[in-house]
Short mmCIF file of C-alpha atoms in Angstrom, two decimals:
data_model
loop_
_atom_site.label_atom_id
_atom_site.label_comp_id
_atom_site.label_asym_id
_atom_site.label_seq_id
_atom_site.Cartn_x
_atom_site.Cartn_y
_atom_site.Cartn_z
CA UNK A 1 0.00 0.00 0.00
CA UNK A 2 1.37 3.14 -0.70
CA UNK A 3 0.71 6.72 1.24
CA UNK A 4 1.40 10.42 0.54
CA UNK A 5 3.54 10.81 3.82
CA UNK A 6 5.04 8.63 5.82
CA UNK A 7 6.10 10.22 9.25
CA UNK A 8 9.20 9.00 11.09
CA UNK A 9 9.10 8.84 14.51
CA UNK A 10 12.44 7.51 16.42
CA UNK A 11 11.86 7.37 20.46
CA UNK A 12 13.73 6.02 23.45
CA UNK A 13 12.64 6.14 26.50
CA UNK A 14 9.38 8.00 26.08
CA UNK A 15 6.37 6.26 27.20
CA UNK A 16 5.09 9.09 28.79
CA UNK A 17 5.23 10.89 24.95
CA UNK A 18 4.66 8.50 22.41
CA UNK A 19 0.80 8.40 22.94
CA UNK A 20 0.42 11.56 22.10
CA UNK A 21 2.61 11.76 19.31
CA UNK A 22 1.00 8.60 17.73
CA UNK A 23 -2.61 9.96 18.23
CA UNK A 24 -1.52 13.27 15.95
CA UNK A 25 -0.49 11.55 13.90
CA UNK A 26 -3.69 9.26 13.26
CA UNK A 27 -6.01 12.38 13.81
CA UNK A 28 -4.50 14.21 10.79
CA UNK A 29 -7.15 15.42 8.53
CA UNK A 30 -4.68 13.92 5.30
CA UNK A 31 -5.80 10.32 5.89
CA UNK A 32 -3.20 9.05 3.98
CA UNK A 33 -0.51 9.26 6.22
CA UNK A 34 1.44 6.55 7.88
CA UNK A 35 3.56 6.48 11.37
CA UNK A 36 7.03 4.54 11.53
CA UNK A 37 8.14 4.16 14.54
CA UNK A 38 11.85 3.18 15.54
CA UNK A 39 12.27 2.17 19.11
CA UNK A 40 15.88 3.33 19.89
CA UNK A 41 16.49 0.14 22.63
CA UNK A 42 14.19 1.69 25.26
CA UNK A 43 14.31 0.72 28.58
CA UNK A 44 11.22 1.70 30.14
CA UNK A 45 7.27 0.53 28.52
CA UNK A 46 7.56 2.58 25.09
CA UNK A 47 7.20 -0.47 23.02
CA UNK A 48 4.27 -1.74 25.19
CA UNK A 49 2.88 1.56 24.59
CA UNK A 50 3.40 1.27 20.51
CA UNK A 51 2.02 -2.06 20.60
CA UNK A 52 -1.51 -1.00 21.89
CA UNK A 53 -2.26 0.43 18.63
CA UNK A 54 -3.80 -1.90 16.54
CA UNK A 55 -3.47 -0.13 13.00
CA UNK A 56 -2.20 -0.79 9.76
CA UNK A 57 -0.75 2.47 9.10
CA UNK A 58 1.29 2.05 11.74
CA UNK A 59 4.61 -0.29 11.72
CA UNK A 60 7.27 -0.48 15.06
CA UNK A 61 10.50 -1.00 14.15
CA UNK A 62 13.34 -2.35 17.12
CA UNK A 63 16.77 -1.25 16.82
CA UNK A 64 19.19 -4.20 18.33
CA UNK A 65 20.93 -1.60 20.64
CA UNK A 66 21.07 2.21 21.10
CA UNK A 67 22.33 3.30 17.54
CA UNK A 68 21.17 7.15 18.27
CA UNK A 69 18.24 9.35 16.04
CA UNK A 70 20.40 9.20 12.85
CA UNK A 71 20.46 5.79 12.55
CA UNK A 72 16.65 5.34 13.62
CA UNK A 73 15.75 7.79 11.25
CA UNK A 74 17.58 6.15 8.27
CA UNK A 75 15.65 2.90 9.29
CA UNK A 76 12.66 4.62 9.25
CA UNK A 77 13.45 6.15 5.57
CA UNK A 78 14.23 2.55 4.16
CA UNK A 79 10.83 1.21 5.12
CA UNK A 80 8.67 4.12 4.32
CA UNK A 81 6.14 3.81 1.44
CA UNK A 82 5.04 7.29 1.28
CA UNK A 83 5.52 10.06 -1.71
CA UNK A 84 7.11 12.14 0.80
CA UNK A 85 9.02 11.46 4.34
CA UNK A 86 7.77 13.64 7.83
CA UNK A 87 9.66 14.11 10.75
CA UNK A 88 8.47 13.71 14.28
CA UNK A 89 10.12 13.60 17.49
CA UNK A 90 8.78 11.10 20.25
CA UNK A 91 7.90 13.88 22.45
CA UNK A 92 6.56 16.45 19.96
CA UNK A 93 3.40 16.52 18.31
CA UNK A 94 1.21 17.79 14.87
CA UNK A 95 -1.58 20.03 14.80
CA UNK A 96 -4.55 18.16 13.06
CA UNK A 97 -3.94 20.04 9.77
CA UNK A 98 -0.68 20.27 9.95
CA UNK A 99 0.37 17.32 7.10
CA UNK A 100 -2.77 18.43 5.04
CA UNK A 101 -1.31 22.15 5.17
CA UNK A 102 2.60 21.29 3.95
CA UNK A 103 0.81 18.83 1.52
CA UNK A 104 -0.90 21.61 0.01
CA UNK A 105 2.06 23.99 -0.36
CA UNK A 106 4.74 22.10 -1.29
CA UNK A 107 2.33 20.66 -4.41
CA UNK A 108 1.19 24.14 -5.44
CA UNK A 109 5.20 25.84 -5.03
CA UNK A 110 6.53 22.07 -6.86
CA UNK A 111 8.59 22.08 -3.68
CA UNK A 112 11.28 19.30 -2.46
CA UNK A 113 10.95 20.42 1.09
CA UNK A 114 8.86 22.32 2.76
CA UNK A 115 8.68 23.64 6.39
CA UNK A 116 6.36 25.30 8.86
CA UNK A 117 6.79 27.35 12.46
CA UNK A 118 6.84 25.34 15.59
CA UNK A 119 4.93 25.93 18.86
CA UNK A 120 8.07 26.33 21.71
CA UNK A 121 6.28 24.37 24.95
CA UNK A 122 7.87 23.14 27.73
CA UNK A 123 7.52 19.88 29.17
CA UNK A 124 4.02 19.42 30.89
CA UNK A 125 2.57 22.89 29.71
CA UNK A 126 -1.01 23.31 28.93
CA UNK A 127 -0.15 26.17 26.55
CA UNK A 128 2.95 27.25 23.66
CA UNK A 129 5.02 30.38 25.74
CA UNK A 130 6.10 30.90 21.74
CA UNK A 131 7.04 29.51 18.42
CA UNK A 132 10.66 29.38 16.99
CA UNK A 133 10.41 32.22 14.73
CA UNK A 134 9.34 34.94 17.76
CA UNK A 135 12.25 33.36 19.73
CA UNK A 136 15.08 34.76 20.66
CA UNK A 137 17.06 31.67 20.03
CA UNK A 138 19.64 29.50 18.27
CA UNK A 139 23.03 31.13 16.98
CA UNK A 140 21.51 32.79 14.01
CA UNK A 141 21.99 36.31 13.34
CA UNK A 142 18.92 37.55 11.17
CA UNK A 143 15.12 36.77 12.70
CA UNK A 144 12.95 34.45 10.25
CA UNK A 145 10.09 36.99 9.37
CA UNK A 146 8.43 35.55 6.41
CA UNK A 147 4.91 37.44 5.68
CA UNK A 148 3.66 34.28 3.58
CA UNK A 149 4.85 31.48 1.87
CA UNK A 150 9.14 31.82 1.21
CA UNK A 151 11.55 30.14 -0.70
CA UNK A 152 15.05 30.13 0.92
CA UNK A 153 18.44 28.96 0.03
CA UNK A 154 21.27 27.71 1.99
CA UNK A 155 22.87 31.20 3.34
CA UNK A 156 19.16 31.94 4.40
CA UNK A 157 18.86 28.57 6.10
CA UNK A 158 22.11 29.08 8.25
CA UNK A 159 21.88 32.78 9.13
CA UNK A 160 18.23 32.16 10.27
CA UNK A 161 19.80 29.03 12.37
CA UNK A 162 16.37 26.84 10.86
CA UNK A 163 18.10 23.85 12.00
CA UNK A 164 15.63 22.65 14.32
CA UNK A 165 12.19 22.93 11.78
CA UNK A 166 10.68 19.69 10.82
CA UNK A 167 10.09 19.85 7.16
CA UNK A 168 8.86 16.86 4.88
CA UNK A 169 10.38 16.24 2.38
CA UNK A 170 10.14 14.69 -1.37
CA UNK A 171 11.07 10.88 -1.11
CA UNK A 172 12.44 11.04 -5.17
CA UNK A 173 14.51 14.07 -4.03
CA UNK A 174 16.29 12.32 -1.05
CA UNK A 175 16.55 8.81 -3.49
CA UNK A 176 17.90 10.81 -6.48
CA UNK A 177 20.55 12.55 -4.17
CA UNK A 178 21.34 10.05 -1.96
CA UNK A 179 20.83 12.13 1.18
CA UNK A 180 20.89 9.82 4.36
CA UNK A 181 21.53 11.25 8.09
CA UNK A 182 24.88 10.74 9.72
CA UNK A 183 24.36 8.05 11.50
CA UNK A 184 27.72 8.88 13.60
CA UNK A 185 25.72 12.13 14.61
CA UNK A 186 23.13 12.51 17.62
CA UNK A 187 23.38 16.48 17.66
CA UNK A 188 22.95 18.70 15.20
CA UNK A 189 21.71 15.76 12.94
CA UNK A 190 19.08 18.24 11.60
CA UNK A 191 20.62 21.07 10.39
CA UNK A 192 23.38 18.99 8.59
CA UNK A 193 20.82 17.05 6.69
CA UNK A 194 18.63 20.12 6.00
CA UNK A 195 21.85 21.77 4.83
CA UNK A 196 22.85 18.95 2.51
CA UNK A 197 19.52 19.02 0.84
CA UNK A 198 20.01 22.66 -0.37
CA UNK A 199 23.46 22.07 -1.17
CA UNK A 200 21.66 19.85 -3.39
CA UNK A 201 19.41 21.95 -5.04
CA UNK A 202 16.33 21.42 -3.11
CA UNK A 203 13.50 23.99 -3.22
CA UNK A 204 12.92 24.78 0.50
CA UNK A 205 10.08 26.24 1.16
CA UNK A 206 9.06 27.89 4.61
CA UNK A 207 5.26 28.40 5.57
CA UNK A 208 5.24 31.24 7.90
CA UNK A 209 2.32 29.18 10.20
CA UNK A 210 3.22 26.96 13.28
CA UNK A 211 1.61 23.57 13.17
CA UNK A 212 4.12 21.75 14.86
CA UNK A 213 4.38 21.63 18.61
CA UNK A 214 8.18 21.26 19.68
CA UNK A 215 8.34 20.05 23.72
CA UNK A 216 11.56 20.60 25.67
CA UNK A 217 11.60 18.29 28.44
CA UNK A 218 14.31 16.55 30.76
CA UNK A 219 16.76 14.08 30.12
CA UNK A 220 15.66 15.24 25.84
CA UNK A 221 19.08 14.92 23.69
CA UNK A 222 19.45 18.96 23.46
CA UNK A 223 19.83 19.46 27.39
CA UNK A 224 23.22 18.12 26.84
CA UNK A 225 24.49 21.38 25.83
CA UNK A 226 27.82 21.10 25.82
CA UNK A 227 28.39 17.95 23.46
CA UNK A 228 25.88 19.44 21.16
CA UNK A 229 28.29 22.20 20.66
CA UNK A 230 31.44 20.35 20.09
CA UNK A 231 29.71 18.23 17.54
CA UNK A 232 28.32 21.37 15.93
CA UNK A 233 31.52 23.00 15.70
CA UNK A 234 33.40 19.95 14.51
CA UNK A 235 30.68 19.58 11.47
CA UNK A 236 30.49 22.99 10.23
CA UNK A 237 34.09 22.43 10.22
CA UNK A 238 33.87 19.89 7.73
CA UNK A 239 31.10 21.48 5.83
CA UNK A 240 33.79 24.26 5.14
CA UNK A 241 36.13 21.42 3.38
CA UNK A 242 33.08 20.73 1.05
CA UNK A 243 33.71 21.45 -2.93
CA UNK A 244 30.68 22.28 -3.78
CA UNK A 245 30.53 25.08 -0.42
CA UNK A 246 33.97 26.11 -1.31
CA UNK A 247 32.40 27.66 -4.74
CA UNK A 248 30.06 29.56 -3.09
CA UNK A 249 31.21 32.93 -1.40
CA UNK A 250 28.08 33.65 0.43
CA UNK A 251 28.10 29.95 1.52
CA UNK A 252 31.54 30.09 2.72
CA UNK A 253 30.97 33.35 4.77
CA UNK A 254 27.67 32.45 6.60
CA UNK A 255 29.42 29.06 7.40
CA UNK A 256 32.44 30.90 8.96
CA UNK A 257 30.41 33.41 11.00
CA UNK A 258 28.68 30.31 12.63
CA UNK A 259 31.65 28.58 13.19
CA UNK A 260 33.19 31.93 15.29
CA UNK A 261 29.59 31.95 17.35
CA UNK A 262 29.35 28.34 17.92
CA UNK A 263 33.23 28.25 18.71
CA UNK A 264 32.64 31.46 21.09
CA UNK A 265 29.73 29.78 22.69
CA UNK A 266 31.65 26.49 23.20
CA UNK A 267 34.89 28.54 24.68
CA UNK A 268 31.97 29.75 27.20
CA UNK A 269 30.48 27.04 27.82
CA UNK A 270 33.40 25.11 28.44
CA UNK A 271 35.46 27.68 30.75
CA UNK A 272 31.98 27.31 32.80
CA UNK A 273 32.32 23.58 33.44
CA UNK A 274 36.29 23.77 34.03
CA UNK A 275 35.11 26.76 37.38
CA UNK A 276 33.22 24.02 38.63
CA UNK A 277 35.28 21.46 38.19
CA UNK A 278 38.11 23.40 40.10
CA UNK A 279 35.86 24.08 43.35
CA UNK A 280 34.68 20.63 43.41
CA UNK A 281 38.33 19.19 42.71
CA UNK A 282 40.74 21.23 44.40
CA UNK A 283 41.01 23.17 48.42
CA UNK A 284 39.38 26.76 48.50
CA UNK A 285 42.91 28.54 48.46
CA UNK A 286 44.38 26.23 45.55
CA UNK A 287 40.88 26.72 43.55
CA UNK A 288 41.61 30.50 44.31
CA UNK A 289 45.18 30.66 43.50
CA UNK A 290 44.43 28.91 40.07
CA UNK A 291 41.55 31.75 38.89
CA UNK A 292 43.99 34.19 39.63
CA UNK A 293 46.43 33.21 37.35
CA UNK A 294 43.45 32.60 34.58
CA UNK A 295 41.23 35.27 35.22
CA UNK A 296 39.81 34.51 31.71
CA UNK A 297 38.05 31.58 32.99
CA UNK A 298 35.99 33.89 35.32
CA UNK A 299 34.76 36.33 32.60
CA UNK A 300 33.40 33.25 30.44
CA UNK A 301 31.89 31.90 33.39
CA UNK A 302 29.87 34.79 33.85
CA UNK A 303 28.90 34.78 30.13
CA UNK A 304 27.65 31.98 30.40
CA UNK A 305 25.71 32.43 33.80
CA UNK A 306 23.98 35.69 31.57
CA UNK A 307 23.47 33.51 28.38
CA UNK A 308 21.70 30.56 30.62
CA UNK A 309 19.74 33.61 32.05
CA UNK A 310 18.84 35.42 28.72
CA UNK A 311 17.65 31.85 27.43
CA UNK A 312 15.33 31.18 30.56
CA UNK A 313 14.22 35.02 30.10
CA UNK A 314 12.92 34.09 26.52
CA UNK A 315 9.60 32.62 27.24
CA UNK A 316 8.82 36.21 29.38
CA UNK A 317 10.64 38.18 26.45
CA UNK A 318 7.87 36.49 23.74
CA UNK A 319 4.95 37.29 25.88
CA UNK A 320 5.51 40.75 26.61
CA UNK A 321 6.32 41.38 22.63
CA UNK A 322 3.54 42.11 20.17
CA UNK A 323 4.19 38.73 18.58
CA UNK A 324 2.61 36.95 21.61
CA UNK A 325 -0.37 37.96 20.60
CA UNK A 326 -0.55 35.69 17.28
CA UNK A 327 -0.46 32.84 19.50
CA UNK A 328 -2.98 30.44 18.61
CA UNK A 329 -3.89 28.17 21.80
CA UNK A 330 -6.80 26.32 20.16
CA UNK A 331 -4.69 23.45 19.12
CA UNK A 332 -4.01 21.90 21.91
#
């Protein structure tokens, strides 16, 4: 049998999630839709949660050990049978239009990806503080204002930091071009995909409108903050070494300005963890004698206290901007 989407769902660990996901899935108002999900060696009753759907547009796939959401995902790729391939996180959900709504754009724009706002919520929220393009987040430089439906290309993609949308995406255009996740990556597995695709030549299209709800929650792969940067700054690293990126200017330049922020932020970050590491490690006047001779390590520290605080600030930052106010809360 053979659907229009087929929505990848890789999960570990998230029996308290998966239900929900699942049910958006099967409520979308495109009924021809199917749900692939990869259990990623869960430990707790995710499976026995999967299982209690009795549905045949729904197949559970078991990895033999924790191979990470690159790997899951590629899984999940192989054994669709849809025309094109959605992305869902375990503890994320759709709006009930939502597949109906990309569907609909990406046939009228002849588009090989296409993309939509997300609703930012935290973990065991009733309501969205935000979506990603109000936010004050990511290490982009210019805000993603689009007034209706854009087209972007790759320098738009990384200056706008889009890495964390959810697009679908044409099935022929990921065959044609080979485009697979790194299955060595579990940060940052997003953007390097999404980037490869318009390094590619994909027509990326943004839709201004969230219909995807995006959770944070505890113990979720971005709360480890720190790898996430070193892998980040490692792969743009290599995405500089790339022919086809070293022929583009504009490519080259937006590449390098995130590889300065990312590196800044991981300088930060890491300073941070070495403070702690010295009070925990070493006797008050050795841990005081060593700051002194590397006062640097105190200034980052405290850029990094400020950054943690500016982030936490964001939710209040959103609601007290005009752009709160296009917050739809009927959706949930």
């Amino acid at each position: 049998m053979r659907f229009k989407v087929s929505i990848i769902v890789p999960t570990y660990n998230s029996e308290d999630y998966i239900a929900r996901a699942i049910k958006s899935v099967l409520q979308q108002t495109e009924s021809q839709v199917e749900i692939i999900v990869i259990d990623d060696a869960s430990v707790d009753a995710t499976v026995q949660v999967v299982q209690q759907y009795k549905c045949d547009r729904l197949q559970l796939l078991i990895n033999d050990g924790n191979r990470g959401p690159s790997y899951s995902r590629n899984r999940g790729i192989a054994a669709a049978r849809g025309e094109w391939i959605a992305l869902l996180d375990s503890d994320d959900w759709f709006a009930p239009e939502r597949i109906e709504k990309l569907l609909q754009v990406a046939l009228a724009e002849d588009a090989d990806v296409v993309a939509d706002d997300l609703y930012l919520i935290a973990n065991r929220a009733n309501q969205p503080w935000g979506t990603r393009f109000s936010a004050p987040l990511g290490f982009g430089w210019r805000r993603p204002k689009f007034q209706g439906v854009t087209q972007i290309d790759a320098v738009d993609f990384i200056e706008m930091d889009l890495g964390v949308v959810k697009p679908i995406f044409k099935r022929d255009f990921l065959v044609h071009h080979n485009l697979s996740f790194d299955d060595n990556l579990r940060y940052g597995e997003d953007f390097q995909f999404y980037l490869k695709a318009l390094i590619c030549g994909a027509k990326f299209i943004i839709l201004p409108q969230p219909y995807y709800y995006y959770c944070s929650r505890p113990g979720s792969l971005i709360t480890d903050y720190l790898t996430c940067q070193q892998q980040m700054y490692v792969d743009i690293d290599r995405f500089l070494q790339v022919d086809a990126v070293q022929k583009n200017f504009a490519l080259i330049r937006s590449l390098t300005r995130r590889y300065k922020i990312v590196g800044t932020h991981l300088s930060i970050s890491l300073a941070y963890n070495q403070l702690k590491a010295v009070f925990k490690s070493e006797k008050l006047f050795a841990a005081i004698a060593k700051i002194i001779t590397n006062p640097q390590i105190v200034v980052l520290s405290i850029l990094h206290i400020i950054r943690n605080l500016t982030q936490r600030a964001a939710p209040l930052w959103v609601a007290l901007s005009r752009n709160s106010k296009k917050i739809s809360l009927n959706r949930i």
